[in-house]
Structure formats: structure tokens, C-alpha cells
Coordinates of N, CA and C in Angstrom, one line a residue:
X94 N 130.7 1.0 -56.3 CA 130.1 2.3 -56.3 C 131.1 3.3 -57.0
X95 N 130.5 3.6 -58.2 CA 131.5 5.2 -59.0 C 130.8 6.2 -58.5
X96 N 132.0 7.4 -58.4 CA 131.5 8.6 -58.2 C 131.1 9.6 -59.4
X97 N 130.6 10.0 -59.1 CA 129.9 11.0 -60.4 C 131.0 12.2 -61.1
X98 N 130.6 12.3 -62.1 CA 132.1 13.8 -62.8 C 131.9 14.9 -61.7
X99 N 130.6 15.4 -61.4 CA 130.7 16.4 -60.3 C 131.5 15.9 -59.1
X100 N 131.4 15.0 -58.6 CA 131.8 14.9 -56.9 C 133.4 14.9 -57.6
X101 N 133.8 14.5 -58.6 CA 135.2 14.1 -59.0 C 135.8 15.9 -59.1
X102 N 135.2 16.4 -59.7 CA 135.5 18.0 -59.5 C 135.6 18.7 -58.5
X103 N 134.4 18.3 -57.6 CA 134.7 18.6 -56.5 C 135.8 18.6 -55.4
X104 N 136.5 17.3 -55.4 CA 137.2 16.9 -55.0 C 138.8 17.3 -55.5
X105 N 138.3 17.5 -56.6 CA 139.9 18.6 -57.4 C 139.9 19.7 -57.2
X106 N 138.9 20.2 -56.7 CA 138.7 21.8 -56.4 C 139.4 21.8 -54.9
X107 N 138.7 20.8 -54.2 CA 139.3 21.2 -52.4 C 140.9 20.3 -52.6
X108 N 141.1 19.6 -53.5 CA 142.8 19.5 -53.2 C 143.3 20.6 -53.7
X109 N 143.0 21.4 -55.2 CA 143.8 22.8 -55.6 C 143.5 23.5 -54.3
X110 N 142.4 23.7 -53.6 CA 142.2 24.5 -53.0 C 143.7 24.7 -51.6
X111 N 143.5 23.6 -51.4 CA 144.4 22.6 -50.4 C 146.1 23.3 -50.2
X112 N 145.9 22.6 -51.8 CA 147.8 22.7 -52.0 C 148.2 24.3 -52.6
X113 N 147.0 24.8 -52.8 CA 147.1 26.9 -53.0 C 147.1 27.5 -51.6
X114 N 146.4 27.1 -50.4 CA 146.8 27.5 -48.9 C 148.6 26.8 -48.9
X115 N 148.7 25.7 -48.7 CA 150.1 24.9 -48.5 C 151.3 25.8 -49.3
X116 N 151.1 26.0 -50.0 CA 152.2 26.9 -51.3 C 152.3 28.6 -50.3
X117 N 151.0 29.2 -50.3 CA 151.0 30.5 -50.0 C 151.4 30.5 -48.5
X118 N 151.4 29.6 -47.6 CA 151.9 29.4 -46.0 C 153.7 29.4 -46.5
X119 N 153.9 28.1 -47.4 CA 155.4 28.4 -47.6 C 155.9 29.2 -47.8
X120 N 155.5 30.0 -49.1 CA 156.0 31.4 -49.8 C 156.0 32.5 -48.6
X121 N 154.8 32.9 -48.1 CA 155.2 33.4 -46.8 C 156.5 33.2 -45.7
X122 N 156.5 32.2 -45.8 CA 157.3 31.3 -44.5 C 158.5 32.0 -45.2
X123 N 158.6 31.7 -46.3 CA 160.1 31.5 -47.1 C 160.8 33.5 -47.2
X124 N 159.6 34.0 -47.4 CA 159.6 35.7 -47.2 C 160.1 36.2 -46.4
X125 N 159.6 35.9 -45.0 CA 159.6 36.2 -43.7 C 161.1 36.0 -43.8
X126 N 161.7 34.9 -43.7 CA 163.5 34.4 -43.7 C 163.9 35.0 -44.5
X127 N 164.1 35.4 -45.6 CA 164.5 36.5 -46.4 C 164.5 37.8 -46.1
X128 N 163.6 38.6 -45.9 CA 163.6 39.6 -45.2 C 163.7 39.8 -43.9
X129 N 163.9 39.0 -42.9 CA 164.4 39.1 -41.7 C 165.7 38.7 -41.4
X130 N 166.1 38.4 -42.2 CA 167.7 38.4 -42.4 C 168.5 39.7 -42.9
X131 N 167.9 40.2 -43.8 CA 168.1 41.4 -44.4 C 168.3 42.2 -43.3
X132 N 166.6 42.4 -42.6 CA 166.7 43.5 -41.5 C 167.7 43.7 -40.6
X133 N 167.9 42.2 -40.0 CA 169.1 41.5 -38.8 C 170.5 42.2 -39.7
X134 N 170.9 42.5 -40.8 CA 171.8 42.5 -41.1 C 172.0 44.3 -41.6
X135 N 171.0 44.6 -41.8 CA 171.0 46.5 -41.5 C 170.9 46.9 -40.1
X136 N 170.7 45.9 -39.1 CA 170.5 46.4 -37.8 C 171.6 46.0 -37.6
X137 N 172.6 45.1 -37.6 CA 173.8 45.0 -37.1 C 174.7 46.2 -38.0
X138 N 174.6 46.4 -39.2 CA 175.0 47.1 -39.8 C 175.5 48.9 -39.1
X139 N 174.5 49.3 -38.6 CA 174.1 50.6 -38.2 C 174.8 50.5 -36.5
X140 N 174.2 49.3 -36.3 CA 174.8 49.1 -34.8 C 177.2 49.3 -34.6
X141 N 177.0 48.2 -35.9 CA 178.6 48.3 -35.9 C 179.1 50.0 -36.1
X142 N 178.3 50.9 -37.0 CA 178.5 52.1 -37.5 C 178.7 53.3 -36.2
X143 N 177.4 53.3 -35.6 CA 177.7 53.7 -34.1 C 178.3 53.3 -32.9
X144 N 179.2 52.2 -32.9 CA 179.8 51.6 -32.3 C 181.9 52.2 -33.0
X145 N 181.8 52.4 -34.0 CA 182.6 53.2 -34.6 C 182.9 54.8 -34.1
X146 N 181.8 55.4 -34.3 CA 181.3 56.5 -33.8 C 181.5 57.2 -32.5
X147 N 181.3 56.3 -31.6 CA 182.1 55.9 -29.8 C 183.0 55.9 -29.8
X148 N 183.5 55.0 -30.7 CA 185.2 54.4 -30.2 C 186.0 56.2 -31.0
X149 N 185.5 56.5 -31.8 CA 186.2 57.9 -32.3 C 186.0 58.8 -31.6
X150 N 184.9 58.7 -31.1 CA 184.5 60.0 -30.1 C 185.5 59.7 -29.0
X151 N 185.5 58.9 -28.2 CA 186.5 58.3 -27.3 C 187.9 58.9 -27.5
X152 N 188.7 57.8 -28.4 CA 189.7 58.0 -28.5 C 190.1 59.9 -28.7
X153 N 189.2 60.5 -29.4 CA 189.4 62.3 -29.5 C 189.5 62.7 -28.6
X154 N 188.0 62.6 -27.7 CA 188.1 62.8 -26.2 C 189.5 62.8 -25.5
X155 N 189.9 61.7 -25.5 CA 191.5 61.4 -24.8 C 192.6 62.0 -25.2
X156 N 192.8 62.3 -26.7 CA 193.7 63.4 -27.0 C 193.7 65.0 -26.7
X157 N 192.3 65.2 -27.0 CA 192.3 66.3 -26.8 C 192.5 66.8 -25.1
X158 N 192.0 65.9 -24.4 CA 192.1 65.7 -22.8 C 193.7 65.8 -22.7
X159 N 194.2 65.5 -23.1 CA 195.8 65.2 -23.0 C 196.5 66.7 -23.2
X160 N 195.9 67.1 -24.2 CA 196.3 68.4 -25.1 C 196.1 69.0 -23.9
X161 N 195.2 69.7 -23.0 CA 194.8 70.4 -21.8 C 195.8 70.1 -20.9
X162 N 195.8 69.1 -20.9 CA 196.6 69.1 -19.1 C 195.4 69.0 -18.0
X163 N 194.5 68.3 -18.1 CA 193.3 68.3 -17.0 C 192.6 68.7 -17.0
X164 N 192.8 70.0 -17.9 CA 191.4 71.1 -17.9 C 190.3 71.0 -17.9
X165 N 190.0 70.0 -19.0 CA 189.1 69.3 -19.2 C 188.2 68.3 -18.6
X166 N 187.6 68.3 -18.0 CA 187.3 66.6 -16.8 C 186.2 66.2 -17.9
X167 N 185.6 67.0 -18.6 CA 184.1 66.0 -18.9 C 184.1 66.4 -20.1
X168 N 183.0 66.0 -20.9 CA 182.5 66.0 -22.5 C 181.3 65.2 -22.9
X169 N 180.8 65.5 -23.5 CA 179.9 65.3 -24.4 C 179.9 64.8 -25.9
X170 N 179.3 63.6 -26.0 CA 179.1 63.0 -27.7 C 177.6 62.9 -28.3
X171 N 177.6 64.2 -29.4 CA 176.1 63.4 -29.9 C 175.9 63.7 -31.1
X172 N 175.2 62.5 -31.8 CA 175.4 61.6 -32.9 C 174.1 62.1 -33.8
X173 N 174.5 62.9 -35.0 CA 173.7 63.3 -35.8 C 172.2 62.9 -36.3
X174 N 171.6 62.2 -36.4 CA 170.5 61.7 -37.1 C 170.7 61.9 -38.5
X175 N 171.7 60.3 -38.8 CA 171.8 59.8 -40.4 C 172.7 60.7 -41.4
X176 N 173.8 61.6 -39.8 CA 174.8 62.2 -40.5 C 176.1 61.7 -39.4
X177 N 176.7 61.1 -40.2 CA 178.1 60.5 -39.3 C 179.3 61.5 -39.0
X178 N 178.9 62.1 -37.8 CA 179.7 63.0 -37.4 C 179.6 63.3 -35.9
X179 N 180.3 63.2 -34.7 CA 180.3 63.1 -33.8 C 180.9 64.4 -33.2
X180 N 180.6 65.3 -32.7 CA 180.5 66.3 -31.8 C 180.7 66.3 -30.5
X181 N 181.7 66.6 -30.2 CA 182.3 66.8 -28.2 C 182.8 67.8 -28.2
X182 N 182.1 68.6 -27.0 CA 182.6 70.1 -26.2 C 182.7 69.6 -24.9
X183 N 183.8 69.9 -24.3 CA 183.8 70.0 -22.7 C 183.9 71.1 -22.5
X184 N 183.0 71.2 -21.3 CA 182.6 72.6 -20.2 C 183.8 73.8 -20.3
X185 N 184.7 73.5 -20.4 CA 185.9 74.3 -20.2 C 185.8 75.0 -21.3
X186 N 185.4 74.4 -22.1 CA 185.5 75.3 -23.6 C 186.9 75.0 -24.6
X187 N 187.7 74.6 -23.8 CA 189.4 74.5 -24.8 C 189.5 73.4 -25.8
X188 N 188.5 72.6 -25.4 CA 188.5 71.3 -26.5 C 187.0 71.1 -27.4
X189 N 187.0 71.8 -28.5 CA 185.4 72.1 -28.7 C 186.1 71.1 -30.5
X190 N 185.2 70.0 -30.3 CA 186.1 69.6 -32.1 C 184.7 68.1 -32.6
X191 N 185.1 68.1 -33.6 CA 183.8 67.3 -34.3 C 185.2 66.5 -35.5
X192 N 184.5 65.1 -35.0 CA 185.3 64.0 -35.3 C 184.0 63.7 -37.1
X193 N 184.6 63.6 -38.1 CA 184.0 62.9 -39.3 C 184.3 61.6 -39.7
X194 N 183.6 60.9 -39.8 CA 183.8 59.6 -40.6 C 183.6 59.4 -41.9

């Protein structure tokens, strides 16, 4: 039993069909890992940046705390939106200073 030129067409139609889903699931797949790597790597990125930003605030904190003699007991750090510059005033008022990076 042969099959006819149509069914044979047919049949090349649902394998392109077939291996054009198979391709576009990979290419996807393969996207996804590319760009979610990226992202993972601007989010650590920003994360290490503000983790800088602390440790500067910090360390100022403590000198300037030192500079007082006690005066100072508390402070505040807060972190610009997408401007790297950290700001601490303590209540006392004697230690008022902004750390840049």
C-alpha cells in the first residue's frame, strides 16, 4: 500500500509543524537562562552596592561617635533612590555628615 503525494505532505507539514514548536520551547528555554542570569547578576550587583553603603555608614557612624565623647547615642542611615550617598544625623545634632561613594 503507497501513500498518496497529499498524505506525504501532510505528513511533512505536522513534522515542520512538530520540530517549529520543539525549536521555539528551546529558544525560549535557552532565553529564560540568559536573562535570568543577567537579572541574578544586577541583583547581586546592587545588593553588594548597598551592602557597601552600610558598612560606610557604619564605620562614619563610629568615628564620628568617637569625635563626641558619647554625645551621640543614636543615628540614622538613609539611602538615596539611585543616588549613592548615605546620610546620618544623630539627635544631638553634633554629628550631622553624608558619606559619598
Amino acid at each position: 500500500m503507497r501513500a498518496r503525494a497529499g498524505d506525504q505532505r501532510g505528513v511533512a507539514l505536522v513534522q515542520v509543524l512538530i520540530m517549529s514548536v520543539l525549536l521555539t520551547i528551546l529558544a525560549t528555554g535557552l532565553l529564560k537562562m540568559t536573562f535570568g542570569t543577567h537579572v541574578m547578576v544586577s541583583k547581586v550587583r546592587h545588593t553588594d552596592i548597598r551592602k557597601q553603603w552600610v558598612e560606610a555608614c557604619m564605620a562614619r557612624k563610629i568615628a564620628e561617635w568617637a569625635q563626641t565623647g558619647g554625645a551621640c547615642v543614636s543615628g540614622s542611615c538613609s539611602f538615596g533612590a539611585g543616588n549613592p550617598t548615605v546620610t546620618v544625623s544623630c539627635p544631638s545634632g553634633r554629628a550631622d555628615f553624608t558619606v559619598d561613594n
